[in-house]
Coordinates of C-alpha atoms and ligand atoms in Angstrom, one line a residue:
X542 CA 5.8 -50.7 -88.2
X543 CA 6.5 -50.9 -84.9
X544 CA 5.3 -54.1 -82.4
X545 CA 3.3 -52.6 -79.5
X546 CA 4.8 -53.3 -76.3
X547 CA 2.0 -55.9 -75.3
X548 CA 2.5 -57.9 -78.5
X549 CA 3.3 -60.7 -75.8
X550 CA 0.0 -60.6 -74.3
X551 CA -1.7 -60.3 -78.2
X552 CA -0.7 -63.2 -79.5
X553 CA -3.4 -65.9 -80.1
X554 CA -3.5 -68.5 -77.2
X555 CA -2.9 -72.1 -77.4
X556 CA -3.8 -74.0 -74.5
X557 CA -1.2 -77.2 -74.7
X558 CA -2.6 -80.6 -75.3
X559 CA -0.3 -82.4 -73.9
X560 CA 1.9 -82.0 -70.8
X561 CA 4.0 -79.3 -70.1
X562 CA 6.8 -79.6 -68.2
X563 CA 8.8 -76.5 -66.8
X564 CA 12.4 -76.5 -65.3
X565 CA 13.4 -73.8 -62.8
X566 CA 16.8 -72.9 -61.0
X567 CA 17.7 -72.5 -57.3
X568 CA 18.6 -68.9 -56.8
X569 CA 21.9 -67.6 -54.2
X570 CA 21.9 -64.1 -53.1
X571 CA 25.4 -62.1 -54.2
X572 CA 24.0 -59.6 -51.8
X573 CA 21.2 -59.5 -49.0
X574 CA 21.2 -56.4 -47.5
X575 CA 18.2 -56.6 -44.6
X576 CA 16.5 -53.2 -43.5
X577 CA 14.4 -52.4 -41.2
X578 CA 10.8 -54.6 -40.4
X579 CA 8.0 -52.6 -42.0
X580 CA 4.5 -52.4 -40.9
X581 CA 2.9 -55.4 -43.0
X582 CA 5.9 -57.9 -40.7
X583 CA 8.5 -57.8 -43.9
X584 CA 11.8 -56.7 -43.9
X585 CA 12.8 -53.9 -46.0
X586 CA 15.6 -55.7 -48.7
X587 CA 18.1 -54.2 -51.0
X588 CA 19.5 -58.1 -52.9
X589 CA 21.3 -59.4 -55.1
X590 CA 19.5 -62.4 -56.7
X591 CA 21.6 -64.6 -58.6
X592 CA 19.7 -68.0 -60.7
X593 CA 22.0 -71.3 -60.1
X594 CA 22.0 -74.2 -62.5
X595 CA 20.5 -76.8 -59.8
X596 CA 16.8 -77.5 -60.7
X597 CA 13.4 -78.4 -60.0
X598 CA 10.9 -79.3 -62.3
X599 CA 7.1 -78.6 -62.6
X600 CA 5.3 -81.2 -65.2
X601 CA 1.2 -80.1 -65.7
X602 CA -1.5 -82.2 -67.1
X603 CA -5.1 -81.5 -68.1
X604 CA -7.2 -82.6 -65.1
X605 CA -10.8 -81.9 -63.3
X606 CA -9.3 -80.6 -60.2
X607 CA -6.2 -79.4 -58.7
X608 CA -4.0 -82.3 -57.3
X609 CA -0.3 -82.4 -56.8
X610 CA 2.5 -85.3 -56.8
X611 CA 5.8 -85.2 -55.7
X612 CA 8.9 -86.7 -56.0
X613 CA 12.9 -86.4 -55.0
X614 CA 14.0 -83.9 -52.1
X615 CA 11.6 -84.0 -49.5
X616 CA 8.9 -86.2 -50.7
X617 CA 6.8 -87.2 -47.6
X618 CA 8.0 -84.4 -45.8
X619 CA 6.0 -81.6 -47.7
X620 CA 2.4 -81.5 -47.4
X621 CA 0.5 -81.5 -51.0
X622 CA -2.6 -79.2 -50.3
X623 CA -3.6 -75.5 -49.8
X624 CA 0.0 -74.9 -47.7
X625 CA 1.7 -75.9 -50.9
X626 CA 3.1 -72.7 -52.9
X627 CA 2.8 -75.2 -56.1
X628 CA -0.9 -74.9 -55.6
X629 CA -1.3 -71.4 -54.1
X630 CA 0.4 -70.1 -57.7
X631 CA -1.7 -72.2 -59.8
X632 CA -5.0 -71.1 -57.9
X633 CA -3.7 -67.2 -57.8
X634 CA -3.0 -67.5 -61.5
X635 CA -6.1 -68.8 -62.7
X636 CA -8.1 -66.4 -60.3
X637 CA -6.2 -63.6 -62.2
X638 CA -6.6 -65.5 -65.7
X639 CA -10.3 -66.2 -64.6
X640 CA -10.5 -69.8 -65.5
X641 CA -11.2 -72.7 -63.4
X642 CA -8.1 -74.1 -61.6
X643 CA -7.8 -77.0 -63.1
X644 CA -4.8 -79.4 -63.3
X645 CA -2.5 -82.5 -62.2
X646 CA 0.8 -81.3 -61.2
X647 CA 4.2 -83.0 -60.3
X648 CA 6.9 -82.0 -58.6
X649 CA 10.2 -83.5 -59.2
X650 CA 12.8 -82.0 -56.8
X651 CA 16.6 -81.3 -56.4
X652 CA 16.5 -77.9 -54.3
X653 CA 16.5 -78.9 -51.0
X654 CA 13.5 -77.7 -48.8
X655 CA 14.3 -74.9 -46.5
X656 CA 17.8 -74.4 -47.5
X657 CA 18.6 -71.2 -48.2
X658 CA 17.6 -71.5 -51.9
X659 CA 14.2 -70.5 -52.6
X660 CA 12.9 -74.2 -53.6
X661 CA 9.3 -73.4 -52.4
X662 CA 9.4 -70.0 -54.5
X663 CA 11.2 -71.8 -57.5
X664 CA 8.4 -74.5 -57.7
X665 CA 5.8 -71.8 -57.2
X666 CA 7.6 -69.7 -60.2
X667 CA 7.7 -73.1 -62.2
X668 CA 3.3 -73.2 -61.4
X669 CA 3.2 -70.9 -62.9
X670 CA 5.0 -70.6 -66.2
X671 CA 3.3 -74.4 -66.6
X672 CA -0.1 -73.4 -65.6
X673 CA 0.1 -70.9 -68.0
X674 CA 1.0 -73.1 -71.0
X675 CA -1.7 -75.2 -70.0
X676 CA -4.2 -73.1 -70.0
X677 CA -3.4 -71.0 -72.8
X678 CA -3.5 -67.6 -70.9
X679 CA -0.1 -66.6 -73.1
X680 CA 0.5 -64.0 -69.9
X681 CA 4.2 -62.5 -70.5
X682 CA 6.8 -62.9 -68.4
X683 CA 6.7 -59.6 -66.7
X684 CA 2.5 -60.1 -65.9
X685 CA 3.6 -63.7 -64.1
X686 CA 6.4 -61.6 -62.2
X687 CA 3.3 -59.6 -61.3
X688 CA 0.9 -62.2 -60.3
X689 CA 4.1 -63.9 -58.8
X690 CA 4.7 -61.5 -56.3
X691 CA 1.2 -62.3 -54.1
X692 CA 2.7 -65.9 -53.9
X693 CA 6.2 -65.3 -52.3
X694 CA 8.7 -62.8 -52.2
X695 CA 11.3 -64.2 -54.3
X696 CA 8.3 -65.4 -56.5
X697 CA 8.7 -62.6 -59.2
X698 CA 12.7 -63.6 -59.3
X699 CA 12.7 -67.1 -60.6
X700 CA 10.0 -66.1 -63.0
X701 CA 12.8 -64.0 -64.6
X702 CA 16.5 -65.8 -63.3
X703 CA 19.5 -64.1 -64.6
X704 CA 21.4 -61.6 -62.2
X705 CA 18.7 -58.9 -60.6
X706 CA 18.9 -56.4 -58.0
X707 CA 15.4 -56.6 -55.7
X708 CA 14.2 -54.1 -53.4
X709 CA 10.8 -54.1 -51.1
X710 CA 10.4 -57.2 -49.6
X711 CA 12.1 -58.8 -52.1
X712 CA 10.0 -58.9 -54.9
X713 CA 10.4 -55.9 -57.2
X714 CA 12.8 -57.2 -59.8
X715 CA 14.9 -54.8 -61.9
X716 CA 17.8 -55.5 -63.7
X717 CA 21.8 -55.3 -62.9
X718 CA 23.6 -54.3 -65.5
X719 CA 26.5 -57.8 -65.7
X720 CA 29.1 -59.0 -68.5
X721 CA 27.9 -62.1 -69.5
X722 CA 30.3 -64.2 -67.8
X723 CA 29.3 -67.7 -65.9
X724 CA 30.7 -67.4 -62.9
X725 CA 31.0 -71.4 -61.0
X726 CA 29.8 -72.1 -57.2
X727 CA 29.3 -74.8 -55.0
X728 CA 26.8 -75.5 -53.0
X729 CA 27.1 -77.5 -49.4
X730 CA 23.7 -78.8 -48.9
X731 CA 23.0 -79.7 -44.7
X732 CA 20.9 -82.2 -43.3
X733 CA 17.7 -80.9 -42.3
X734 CA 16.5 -77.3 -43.2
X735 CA 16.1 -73.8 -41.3
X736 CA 12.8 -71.6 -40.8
X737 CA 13.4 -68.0 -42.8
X738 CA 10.9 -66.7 -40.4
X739 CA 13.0 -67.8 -37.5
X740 CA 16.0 -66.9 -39.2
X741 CA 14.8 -63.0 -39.2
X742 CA 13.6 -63.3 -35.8
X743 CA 17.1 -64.3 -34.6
X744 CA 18.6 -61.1 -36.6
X745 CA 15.7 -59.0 -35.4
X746 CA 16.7 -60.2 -31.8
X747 CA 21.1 -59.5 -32.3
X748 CA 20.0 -55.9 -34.0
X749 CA 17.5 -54.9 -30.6
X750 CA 20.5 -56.0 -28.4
X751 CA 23.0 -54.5 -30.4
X752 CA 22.8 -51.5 -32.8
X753 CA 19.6 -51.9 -34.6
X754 CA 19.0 -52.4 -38.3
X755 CA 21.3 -50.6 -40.4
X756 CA 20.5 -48.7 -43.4
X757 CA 20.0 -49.6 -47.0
X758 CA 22.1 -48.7 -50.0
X759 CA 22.7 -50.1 -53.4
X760 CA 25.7 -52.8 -53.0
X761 CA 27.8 -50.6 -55.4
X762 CA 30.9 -53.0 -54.9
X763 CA 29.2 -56.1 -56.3
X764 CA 27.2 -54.0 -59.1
X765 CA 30.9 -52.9 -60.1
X766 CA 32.6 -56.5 -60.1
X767 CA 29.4 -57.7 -62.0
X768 CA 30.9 -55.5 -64.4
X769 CA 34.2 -57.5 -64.6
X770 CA 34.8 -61.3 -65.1
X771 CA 37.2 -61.4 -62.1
X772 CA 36.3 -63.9 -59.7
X773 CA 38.4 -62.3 -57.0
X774 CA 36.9 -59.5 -56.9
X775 CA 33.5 -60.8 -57.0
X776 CA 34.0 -62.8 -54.1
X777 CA 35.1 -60.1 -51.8
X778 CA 32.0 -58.0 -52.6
X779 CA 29.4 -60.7 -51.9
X780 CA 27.7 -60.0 -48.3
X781 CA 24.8 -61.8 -46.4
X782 CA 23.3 -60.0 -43.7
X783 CA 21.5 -63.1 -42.2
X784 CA 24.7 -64.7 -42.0
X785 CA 25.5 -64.3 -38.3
X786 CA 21.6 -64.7 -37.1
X787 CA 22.0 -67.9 -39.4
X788 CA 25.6 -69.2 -37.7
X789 CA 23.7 -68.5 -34.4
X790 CA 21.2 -70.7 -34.8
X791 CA 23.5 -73.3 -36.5
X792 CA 27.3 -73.1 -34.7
X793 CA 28.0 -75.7 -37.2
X794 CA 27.6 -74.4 -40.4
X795 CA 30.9 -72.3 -39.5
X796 CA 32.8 -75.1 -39.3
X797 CA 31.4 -76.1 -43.4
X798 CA 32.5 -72.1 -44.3
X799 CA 36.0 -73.3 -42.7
X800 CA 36.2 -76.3 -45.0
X801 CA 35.4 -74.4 -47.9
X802 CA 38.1 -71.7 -47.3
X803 CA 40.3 -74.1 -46.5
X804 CA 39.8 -76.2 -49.2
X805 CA 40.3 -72.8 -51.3
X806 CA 37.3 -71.0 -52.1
X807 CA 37.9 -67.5 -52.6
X808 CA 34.8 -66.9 -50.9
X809 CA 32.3 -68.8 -48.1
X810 CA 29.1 -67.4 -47.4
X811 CA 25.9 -68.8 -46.0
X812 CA 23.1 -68.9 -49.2
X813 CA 19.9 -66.5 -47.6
X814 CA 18.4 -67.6 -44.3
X815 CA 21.1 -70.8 -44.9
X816 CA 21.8 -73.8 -43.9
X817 CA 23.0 -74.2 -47.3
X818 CA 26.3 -72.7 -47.6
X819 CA 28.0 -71.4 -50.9
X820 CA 31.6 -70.6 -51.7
X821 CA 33.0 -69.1 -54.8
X822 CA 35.3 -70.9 -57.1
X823 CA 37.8 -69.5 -59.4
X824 CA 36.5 -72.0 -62.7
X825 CA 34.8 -75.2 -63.4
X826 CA 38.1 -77.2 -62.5
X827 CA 38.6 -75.7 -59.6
X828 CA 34.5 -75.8 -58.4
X829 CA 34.3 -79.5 -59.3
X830 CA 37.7 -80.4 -56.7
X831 CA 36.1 -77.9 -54.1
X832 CA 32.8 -80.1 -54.2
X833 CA 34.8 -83.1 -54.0
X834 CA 36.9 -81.6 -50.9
X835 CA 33.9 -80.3 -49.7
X836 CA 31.7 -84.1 -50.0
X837 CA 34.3 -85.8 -48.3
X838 CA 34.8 -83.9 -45.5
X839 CA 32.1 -85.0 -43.4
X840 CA 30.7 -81.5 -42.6
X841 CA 28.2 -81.4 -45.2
X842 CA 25.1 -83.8 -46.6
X843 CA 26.6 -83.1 -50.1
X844 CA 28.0 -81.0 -52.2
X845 CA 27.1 -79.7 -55.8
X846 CA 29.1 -77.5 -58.3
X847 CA 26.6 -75.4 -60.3
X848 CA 26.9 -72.2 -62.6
X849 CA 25.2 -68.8 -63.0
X850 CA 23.5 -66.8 -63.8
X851 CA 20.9 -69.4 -65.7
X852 CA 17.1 -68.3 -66.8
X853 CA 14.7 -68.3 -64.7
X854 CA 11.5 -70.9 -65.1
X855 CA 11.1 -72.5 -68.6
X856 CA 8.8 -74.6 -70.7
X857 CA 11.1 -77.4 -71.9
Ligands
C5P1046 O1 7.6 -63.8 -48.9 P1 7.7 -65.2 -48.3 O2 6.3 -65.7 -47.9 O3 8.5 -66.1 -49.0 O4 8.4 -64.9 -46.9 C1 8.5 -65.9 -45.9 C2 8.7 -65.3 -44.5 O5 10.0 -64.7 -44.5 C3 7.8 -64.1 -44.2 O6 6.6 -64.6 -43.6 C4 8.6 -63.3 -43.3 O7 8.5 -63.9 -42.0 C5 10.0 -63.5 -43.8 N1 10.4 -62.4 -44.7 C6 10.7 -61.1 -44.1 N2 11.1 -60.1 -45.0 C7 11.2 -60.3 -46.3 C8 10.9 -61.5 -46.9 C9 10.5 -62.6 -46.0 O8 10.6 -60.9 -42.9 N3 11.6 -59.3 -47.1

């Protein structure tokens, strides 16, 4: 016999005693490819999301309300109420599960805020897949992709990780066909972060003095060296389209892609909206000397070396 599709959804629920705790990664973007601004303020996307092995992590306890704690990147600086994505996914999940939003959550984060690499959406993703434990709903992976998408556009993303192409705003996920092959970045975290929002104004501006918005294919260059496991090739098919709206807001991040190529990356780019910027290396050896370079040369807070593609959000 055959398991029906939904056996997921069927099987009985648990809701966990104790705490759950849920890890999630930063996501880059191999390709963003911006569109045109639709009626409802998006853009229209064609992207590349890629999952990278530098985490946040979402611990949920039984409670009688819904508080949240934080602690690492950013605490102090991020306001713990309503504004929170944390506690917008946990309320818009147990509307949908219809149970009563009930639970303590902590935050302990690594992603910087406003960098470039989803942390909001990753802790939101992270909700989620905890909230769910806790309250027994047993939703699969696909439904929270679902629910995710009313919290954030790359909500649905880091409820899945891996290597996926997404189109609308962002948050239909399907999959890219990859060899399973870790490919090693690093990542040049700035001080302070930059507003998306703003970030897509300053393209919107450039593209209404220039040539407009141009259109939207699939990246076939990337989906073909996602197909390979050489590095070179990989790099020169990566492509951000906020890039130059990003460089104009922040000169200086050009002179963090310079110390990256020059250091030897085969490729520098600037991670979504930025400031963070990411650069391809050829191997681990080779991404743990360009983080090193890259850390000591003054144009950056820090420097990480991560891998991808990693899951998405996960009970540990
Ligand atoms: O979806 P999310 O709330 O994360 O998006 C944050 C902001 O980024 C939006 O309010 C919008 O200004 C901008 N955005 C956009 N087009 C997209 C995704 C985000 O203009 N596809």
């Amino acid at each position: 016999m055959t398991e029906p599709l939904n056996a997921e959804r069927e099987r009985p629920r648990l809701a966990a005693s104790g705490p759950v705790r849920v890890r999630v990664p930063a996501k880059i973007n191999l390709h963003l490819g911006v569109g045109a601004i639709r009626r409802d303020g998006y853009h229209e996307l064609t992207t590349v999301y890629h999952a990278v092995s530098l985490y946040d992590e979402v611990s949920a306890r039984r409670g009688d309300q819904l508080t949240l704690t934080m602690e690492g990147e950013g605490a102090g600086d991020l306001p713990l109420d309503e504004s929170n994505l944390v506690i917008r996914a946990a309320q818009v999940l147990a509307a949908a599960g219809g149970v009563p939003a009930h639970a303590r959550l902590h935050l302990r984060k690594q992603i910087p805020i406003a960098g470039g690499l989803a942390g909001g959406s990753a802790d939101a993703a992270a909700a989620l897949v905890a909230c769910d434990a806790l309250w027994g709903l047993g939703r699969s992976r696909d439904d929270l992709a679902a629910i995710a998408a009313d919290v954030g556009s790359d909500v649905p993303f880091l409820v899945l990780g891996g290597t996926a192409l997404g189109t609308g705003r962002g948050e239909t996920i399907s999959p890219v066909l990859a060899r399973p092959t870790s490919w090693h970045w690093v990542l040049a975290l700035a001080e302070g972060g930059l507003s998306t929002p703003e970030v897509y104004l300053e393209l919107d501006r450039q593209r209404a003095a220039g040539l407009g918005p141009r259109p939207l294919g699939p990246p076939d260059p990337l989906m073909a060296a996602l197909r390979q496991r050489d590095p070179v090739i990989l790099g020169a098919a990566l492509g951000n389209d906020m890039q130059a709206a990003a460089l104009t807001l922040r000169p200086e991040l050009g002179a963090v892609l310079e110390a990256g190529t020059d250091a030897g990356a085969l490729t520098g780019m600037i991670s979504g909206s930025g400031p963070t910027c990411l650069f391809l290396a050829e191997d681990q050896a080779h991404a743990t000397f360009l983080a090193a370079e890259l850390s000591g040369s003054g144009v950056c807070r820090s420097a990480v070396a991560v891998t991808g593609p990693v899951p998405g959000a996960r009970v540990l």
